[in-house]
Coordinates of C-alpha atoms and ligand atoms in Angstrom, one line a residue:
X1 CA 91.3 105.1 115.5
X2 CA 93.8 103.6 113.7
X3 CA 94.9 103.1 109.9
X4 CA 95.7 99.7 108.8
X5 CA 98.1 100.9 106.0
X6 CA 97.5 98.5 103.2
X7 CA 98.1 99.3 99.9
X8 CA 96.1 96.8 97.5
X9 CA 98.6 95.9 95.4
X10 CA 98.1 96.5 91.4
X11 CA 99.4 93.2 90.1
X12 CA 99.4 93.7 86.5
X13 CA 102.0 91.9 84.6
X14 CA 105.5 94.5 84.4
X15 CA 103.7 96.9 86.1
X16 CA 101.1 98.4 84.0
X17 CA 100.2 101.8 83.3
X18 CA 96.9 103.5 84.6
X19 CA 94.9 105.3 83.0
X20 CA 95.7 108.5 84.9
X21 CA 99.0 108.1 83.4
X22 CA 101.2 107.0 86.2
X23 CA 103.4 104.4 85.7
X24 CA 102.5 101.8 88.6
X25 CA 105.3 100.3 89.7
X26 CA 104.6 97.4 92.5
X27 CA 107.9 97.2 94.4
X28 CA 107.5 100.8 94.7
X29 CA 104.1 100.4 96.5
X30 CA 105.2 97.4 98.7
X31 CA 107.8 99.8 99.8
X32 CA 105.5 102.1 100.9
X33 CA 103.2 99.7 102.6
X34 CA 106.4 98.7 104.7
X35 CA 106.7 102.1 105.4
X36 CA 103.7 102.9 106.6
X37 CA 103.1 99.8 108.3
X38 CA 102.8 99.4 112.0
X39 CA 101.4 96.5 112.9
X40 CA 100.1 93.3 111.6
X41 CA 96.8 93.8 109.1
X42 CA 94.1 91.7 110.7
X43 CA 92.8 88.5 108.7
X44 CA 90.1 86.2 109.7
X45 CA 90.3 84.1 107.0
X46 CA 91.3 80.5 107.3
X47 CA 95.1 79.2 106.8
X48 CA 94.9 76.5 104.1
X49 CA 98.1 74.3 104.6
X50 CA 99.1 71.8 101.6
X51 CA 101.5 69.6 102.9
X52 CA 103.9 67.8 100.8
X53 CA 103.7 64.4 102.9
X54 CA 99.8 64.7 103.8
X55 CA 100.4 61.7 106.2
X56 CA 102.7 63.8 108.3
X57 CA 101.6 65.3 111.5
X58 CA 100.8 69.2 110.8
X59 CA 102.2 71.6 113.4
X60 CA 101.2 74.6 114.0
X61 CA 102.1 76.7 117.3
X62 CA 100.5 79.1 119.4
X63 CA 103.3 80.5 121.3
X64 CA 107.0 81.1 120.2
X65 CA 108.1 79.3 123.2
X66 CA 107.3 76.1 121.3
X67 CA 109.6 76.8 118.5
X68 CA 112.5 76.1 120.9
X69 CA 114.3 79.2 119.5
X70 CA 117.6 79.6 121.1
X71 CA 117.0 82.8 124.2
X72 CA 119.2 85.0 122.4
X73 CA 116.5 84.5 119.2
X74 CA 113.3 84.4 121.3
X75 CA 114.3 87.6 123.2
X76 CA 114.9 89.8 120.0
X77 CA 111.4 88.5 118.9
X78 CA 109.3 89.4 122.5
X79 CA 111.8 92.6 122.4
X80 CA 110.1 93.4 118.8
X81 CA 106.6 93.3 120.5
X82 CA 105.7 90.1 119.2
X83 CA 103.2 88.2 122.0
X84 CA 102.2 85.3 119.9
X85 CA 103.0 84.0 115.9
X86 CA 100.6 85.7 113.2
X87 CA 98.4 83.5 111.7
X88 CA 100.8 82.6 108.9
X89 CA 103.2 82.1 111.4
X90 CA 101.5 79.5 113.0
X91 CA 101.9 77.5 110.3
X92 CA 105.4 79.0 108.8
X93 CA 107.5 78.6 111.4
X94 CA 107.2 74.8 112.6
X95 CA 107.7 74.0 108.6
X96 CA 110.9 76.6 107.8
X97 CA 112.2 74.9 111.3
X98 CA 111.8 71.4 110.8
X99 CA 114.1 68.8 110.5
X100 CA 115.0 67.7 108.0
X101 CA 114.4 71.2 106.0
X102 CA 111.4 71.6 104.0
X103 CA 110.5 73.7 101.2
X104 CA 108.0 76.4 101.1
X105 CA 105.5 78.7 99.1
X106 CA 103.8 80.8 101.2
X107 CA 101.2 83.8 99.7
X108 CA 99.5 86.5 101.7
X109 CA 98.7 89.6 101.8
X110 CA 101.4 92.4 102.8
X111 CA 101.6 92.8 106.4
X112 CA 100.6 89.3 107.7
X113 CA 103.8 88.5 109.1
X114 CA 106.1 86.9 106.3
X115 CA 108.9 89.2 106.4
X116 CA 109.5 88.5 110.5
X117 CA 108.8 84.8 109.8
X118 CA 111.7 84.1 107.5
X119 CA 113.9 86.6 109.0
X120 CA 113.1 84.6 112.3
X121 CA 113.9 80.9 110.0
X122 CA 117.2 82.7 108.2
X123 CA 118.7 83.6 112.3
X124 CA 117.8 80.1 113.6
X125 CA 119.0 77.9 110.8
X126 CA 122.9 79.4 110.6
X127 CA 125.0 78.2 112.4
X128 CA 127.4 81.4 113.9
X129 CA 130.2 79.2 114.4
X130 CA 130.6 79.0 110.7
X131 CA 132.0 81.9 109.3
X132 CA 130.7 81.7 105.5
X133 CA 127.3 82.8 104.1
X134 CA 124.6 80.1 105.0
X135 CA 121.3 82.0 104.2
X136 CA 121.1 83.7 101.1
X137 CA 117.6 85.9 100.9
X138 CA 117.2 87.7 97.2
X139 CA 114.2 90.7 97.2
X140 CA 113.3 92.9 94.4
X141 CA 114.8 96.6 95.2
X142 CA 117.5 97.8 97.1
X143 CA 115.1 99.2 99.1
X144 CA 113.3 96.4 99.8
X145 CA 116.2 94.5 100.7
X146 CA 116.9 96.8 103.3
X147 CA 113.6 96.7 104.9
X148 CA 113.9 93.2 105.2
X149 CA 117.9 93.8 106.8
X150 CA 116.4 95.6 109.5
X151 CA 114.1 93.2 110.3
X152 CA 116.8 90.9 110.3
X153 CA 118.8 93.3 112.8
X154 CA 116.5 94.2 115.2
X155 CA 115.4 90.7 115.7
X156 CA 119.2 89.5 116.2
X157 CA 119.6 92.3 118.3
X158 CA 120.7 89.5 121.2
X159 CA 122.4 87.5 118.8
X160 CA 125.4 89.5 117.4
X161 CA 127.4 86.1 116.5
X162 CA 125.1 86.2 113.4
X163 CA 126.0 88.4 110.8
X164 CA 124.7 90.1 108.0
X165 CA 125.8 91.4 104.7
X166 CA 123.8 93.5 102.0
X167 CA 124.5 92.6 98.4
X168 CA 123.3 95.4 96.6
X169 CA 124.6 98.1 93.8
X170 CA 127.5 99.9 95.0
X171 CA 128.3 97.5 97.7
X172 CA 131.8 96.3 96.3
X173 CA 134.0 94.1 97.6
X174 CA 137.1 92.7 96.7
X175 CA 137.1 89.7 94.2
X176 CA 137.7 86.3 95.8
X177 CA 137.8 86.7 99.5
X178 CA 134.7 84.6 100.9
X179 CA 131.9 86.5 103.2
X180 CA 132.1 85.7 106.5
X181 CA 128.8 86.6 107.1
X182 CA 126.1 84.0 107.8
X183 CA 123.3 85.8 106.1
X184 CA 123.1 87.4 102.8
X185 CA 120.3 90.1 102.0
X186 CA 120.3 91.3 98.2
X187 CA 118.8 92.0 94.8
X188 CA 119.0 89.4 92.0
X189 CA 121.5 90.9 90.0
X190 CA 123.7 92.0 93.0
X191 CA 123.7 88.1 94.0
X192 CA 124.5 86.5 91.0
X193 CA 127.7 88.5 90.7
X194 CA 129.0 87.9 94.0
X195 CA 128.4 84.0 93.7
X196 CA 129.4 84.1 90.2
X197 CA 131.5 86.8 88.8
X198 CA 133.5 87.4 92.3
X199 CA 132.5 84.3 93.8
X200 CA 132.3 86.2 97.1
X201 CA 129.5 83.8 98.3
X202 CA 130.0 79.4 97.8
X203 CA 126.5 78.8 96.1
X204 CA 127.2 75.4 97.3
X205 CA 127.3 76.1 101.1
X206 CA 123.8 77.8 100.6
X207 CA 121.7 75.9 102.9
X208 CA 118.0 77.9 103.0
X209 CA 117.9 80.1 100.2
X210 CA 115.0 82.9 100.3
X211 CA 112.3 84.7 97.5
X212 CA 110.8 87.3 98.9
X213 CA 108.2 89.6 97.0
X214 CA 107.9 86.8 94.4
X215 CA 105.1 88.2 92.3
X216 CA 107.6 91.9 92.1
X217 CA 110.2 90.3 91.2
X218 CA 108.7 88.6 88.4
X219 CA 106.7 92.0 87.5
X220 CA 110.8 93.2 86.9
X221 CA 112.5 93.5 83.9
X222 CA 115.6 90.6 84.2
X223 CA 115.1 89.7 87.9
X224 CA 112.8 86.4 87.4
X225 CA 115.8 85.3 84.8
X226 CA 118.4 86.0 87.3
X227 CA 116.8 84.6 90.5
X228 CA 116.2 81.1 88.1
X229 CA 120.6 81.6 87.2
X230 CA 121.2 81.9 91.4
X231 CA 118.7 79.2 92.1
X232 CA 120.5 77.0 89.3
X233 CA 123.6 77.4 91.4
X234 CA 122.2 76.1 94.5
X235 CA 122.5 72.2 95.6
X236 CA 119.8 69.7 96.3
X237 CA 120.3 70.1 99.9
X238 CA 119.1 73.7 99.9
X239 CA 116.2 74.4 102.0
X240 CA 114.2 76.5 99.2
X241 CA 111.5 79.4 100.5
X242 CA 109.2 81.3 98.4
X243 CA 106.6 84.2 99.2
X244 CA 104.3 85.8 97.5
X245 CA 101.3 88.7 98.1
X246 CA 99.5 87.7 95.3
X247 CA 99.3 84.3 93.4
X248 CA 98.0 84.2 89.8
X249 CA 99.5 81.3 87.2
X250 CA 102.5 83.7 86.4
X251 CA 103.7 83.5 90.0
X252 CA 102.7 79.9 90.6
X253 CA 105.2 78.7 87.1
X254 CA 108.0 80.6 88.5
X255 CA 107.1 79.3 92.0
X256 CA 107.1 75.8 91.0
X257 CA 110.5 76.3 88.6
X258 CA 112.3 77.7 92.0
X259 CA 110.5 75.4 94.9
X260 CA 110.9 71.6 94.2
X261 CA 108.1 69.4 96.4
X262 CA 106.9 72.7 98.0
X263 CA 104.6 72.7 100.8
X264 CA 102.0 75.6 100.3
X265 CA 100.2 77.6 102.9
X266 CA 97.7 80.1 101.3
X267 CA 96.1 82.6 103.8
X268 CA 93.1 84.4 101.3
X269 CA 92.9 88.6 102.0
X270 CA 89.2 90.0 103.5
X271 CA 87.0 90.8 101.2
X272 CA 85.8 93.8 101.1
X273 CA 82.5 94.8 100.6
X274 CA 80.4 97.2 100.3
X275 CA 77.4 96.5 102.2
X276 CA 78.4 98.9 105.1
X277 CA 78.6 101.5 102.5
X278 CA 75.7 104.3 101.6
X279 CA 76.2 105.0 97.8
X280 CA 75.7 108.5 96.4
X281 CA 75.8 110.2 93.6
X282 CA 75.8 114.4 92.7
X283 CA 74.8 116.2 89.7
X284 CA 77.7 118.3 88.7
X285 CA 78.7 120.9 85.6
X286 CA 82.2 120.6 85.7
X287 CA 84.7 121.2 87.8
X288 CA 84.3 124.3 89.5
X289 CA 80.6 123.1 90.6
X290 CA 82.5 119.8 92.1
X291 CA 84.1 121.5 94.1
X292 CA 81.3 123.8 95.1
X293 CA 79.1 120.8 96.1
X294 CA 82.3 119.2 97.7
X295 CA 82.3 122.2 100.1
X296 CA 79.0 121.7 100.6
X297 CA 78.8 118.1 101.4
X298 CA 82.0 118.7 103.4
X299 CA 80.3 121.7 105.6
X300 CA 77.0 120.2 106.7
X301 CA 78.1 117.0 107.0
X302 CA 80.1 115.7 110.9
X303 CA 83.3 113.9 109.1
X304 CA 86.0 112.6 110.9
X305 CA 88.3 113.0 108.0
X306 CA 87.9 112.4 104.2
X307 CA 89.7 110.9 101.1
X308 CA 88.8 112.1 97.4
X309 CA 90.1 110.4 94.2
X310 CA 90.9 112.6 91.3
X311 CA 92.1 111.0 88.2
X312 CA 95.0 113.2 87.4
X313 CA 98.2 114.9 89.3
X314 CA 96.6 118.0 87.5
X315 CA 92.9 118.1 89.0
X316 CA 94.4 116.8 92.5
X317 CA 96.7 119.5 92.9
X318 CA 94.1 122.0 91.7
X319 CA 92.1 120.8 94.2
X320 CA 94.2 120.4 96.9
X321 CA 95.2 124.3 96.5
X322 CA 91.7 125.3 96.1
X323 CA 90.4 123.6 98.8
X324 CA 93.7 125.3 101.0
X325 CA 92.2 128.6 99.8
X326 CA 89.0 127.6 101.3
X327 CA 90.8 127.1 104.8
X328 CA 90.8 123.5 104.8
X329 CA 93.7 121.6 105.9
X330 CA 95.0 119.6 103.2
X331 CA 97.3 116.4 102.3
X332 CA 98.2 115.5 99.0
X333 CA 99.0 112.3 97.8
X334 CA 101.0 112.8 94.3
X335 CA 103.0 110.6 91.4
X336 CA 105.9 112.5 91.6
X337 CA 106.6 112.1 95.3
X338 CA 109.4 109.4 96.2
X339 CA 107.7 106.7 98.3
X340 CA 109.3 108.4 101.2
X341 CA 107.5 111.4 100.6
X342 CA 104.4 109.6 100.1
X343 CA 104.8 107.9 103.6
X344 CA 105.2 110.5 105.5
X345 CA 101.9 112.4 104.2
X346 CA 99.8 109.2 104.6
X347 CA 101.4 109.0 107.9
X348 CA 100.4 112.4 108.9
X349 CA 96.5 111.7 107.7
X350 CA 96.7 108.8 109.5
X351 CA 97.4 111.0 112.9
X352 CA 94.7 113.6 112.1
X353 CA 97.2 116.3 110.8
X354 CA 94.9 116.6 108.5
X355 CA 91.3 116.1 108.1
X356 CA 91.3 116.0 104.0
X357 CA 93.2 113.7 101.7
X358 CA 93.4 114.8 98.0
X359 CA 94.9 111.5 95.9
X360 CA 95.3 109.9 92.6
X361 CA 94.5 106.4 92.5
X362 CA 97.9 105.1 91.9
X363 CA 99.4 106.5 95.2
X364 CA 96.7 105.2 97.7
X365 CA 95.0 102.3 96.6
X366 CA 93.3 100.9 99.7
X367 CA 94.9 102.9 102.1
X368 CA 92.1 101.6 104.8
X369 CA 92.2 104.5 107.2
X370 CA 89.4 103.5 109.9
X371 CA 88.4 107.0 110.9
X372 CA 87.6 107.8 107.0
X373 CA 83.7 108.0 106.9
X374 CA 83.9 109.7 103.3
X375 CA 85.1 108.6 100.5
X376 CA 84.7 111.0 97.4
X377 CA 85.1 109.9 94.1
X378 CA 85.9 113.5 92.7
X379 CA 86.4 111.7 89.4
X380 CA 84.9 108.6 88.8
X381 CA 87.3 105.7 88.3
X382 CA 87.7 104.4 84.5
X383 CA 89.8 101.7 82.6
X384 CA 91.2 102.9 79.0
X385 CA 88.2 102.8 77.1
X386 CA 86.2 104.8 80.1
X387 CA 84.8 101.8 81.4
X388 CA 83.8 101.4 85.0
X389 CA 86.9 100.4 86.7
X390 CA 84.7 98.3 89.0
X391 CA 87.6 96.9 91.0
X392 CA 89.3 100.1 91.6
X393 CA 85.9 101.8 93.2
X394 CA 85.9 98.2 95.2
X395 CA 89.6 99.2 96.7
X396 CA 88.7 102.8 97.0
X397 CA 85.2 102.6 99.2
X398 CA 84.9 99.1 100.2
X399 CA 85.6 98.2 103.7
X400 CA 86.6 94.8 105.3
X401 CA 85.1 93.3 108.2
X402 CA 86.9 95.1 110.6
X403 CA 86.0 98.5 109.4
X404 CA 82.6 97.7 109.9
X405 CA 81.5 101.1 110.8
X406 CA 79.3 102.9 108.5
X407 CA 80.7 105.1 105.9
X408 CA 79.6 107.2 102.9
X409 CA 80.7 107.6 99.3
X410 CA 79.8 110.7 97.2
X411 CA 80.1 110.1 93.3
X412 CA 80.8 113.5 91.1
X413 CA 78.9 112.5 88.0
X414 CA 79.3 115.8 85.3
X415 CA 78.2 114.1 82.1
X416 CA 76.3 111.6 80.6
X417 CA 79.2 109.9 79.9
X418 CA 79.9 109.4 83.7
X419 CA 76.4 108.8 84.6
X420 CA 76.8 106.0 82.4
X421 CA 79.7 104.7 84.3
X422 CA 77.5 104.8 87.3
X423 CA 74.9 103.0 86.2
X424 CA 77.7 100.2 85.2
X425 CA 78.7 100.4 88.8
X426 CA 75.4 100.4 90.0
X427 CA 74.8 97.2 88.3
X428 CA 77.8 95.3 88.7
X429 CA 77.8 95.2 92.6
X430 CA 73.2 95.2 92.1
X431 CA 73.5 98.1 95.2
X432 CA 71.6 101.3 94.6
X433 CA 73.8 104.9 94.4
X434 CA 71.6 107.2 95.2
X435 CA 70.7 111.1 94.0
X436 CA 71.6 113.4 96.3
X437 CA 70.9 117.0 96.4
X438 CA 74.0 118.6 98.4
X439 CA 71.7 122.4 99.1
X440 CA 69.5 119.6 100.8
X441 CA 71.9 116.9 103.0
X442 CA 69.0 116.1 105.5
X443 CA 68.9 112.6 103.9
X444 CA 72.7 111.6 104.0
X445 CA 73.0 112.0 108.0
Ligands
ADP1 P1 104.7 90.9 105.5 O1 106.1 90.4 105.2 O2 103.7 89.8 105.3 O3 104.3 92.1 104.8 P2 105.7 91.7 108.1 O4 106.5 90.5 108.5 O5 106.4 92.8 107.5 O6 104.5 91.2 107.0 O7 104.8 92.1 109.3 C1 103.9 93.2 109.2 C2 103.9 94.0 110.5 O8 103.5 93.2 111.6 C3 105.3 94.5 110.9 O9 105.1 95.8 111.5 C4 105.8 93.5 111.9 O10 106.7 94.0 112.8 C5 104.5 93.0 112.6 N1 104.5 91.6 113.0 C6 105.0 90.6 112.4 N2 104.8 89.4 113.1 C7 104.2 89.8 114.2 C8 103.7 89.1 115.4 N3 103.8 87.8 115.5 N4 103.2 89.8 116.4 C9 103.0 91.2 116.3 N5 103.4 91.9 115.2 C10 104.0 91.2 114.2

């Protein structure tokens, strides 16, 4: 089996804090998806395509031969393992390539292919002849803006007439001299400086200016205000590109301020459901009795490896040690890990290291790990006002499509309080969670 690491993002305006009390930060987790991504996340959903002229011919291509990339470009791409353009790419590609340039706002999901498609646009539209910066691609973290370098990199690995500089913090140059490089990969405030302050980069030789991450950036503090000062800077002439993972009316006002006469392709996420899911609940006192019907369910039961939600860094950590003592093998997903940290654990669940993952919510939202056939909600999953955080228990046991292999979830319900919040599950998704009696499992298997 294999894990299609995809963190559902949390797009709550600047962020928004849970009510576990991490802080969730969304450049943060589309780091770590990057991370922890390894190939492209499946979608058999249907491209929609909004063309700016609607009488002109839509192109779309199968193979990258088509794109009439020049060998050094196409070899870099098959040498990246690429047989044939994702479905966004399809689309993508023909429209960042045309002639004359048109602009684009492209939204889908993390790992569909948007980061390779404009890092494939950026190293086909400069010219290498001309040494000044011709591509200028603004992404909302340092870290982030490396990611997409790489990318950049690895596909010109052919092509080293193309260069590449990074404008982030603590990346100083001297004031005046022009960048020779064709391409220019930074954060917002990074950029402004060097076009305006020390006018390292002509905002007027810009010809495709980049947005990656749109809905982070505009989830930070100062970058949607900056990106709108670079963009300002720009000419008429300059190609515009905008993406996006997630597209409510705060991304699409900023999209339309930075994107003049866009075309739009929209490719819609898989649903996940819950239909291939058997719903169960357990009877608990507190704590200590969770974990004894946890061993329980965990013992009699054939798992191929398991997830369980706890609310807190606290009670996940408990558990994590107390199932250790127990002679389980153990990961823990925690808050205070760097996203690096956090990668590499999920990484080594995802490789059956470890059979058991203990995890907030915050650090693993729909991590879709294929060979996961339980889910455990140690501690239910609740808004502020101890609500049913319907969505949340959606991300957590909900499969896609693909995943359509039967799986359970096991509820820990220790008051009437959280029996309540069952029942409010229960209701909104009208599927039945059932008693279970963990001394007697006969009925789950
Ligand atoms: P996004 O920017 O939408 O998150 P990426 O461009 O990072 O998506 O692509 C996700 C993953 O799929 C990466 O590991 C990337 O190398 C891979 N990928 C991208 N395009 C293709 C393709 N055409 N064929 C195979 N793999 C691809």
């Amino acid at each position: 089996g294999d894990i299609n690491g995809n963190l559902v993002p949390e797009r709550k305006e600047n962020g928004g804090v849970r009510a576990d009390g991490d802080k969730v930060d969304l450049a943060e987790q589309s780091l770590l998806n990057k991370l922890i991504r390894r190939s492209l996340v499946r979608n058999r959903n249907q491209v929609e395509v909004l063309q700016r002229d609607p009488t002109s011919p839509l192109y779309s291509v199968k193979t990258f031969e088509e794109l009439r990339l020049k060998p050094e470009l196409l070899k870099g791409v098959y040498n990246m393992g690429f047989n044939r353009p994702s479905r966004i790419q399809e689309n993508a590609l023909p429209m960042m390539l045309a002639q004359p340039p048109q602009n684009l706002i492209a939204q889908s999901q993390s790992g569909t292919g948007k980061t390779a498609a404009f890092s494939l646009a950026m190293l086909s539209h400069v010219n290498p002849e001309n040494e000044w910066t011709q591509c200028l691609c603004i992404a909302p973290t340092y870290e982030l803006a490396l990611q997409i370098g790489q990318v950049i990199e690895q596909m010109g690995k052919f092509y080293p007439d193309v260069k590449l500089a990074y404008a982030i913090r603590g990346n100083r140059l001297g004031r005046g001299v022009k960048l020779q490089e064709q391409i220019v990969i930074g954060t917002p405030g990074t950029v402004l400086d060097w076009c305006t302050k020390y006018k390292l980069i002509d905002p007027k030789k810009i010809t495709m200016f980049v947005l990656d991450e749109a809905d982070v950036m505009i989830a930070t503090q100062g970058h949607r205000d900056q990106s709108i000062r670079i963009h300002r800077q720009l000419t008429k002439n300059c190609q515009m590109l905008l993406f996006s993972a997630t597209f409510e009316d705060s991304v699409w006002r900023f999209a339309e301020q930075v994107v003049p006469e866009p075309n739009i392709i929209r490719l819609k996420r898989e649903e996940e459901t819950l239909d291939t899911i058997k719903q169960f609940y357990v009877f608990c006192r507190e704590k200590e009795d969770k974990f004894t019907a946890l061993c329980n369910l965990y013992g009699s039961l054939t798992i191929a490896q398991a997830m369980i939600f706890c609310q807190t860094r606290k009670m996940a950590s408990w558990l994590a040690s107390s199932l250790t003592v127990e002679g389980h093998q153990v990961a823990l997903l925690s808050g205070e890990m760097t996203v690096e940290q956090r990668a590499s654990v999920i990484e080594r669940f995802r490789n059956g290291k470890e059979k058991v993952l203990v995890t907030t919510n915050v650090c693993s939202r729909g991590i879709d790990v294929e060979q996961v056939s339980l889910v455990v909600n140690f501690d239910l999953p609740v808004d502020f006002d101890g609500n049913a955080d319907n969505e949340t228990y959606l991300h957590r046991i909900g499969r896609t499509g693909r995943f359509g292999r039967r799986g359970f979830a096991v509820n820990m319900v220790d008051s009437k309080h959280s029996m309540d919040v069952i029942n409010q599950i229960e209701m909104h998704f009208n599927r039945r969670i059932t008693k279970l009696d963990t001394t007697n499992l006969e009925e789950i298997e």
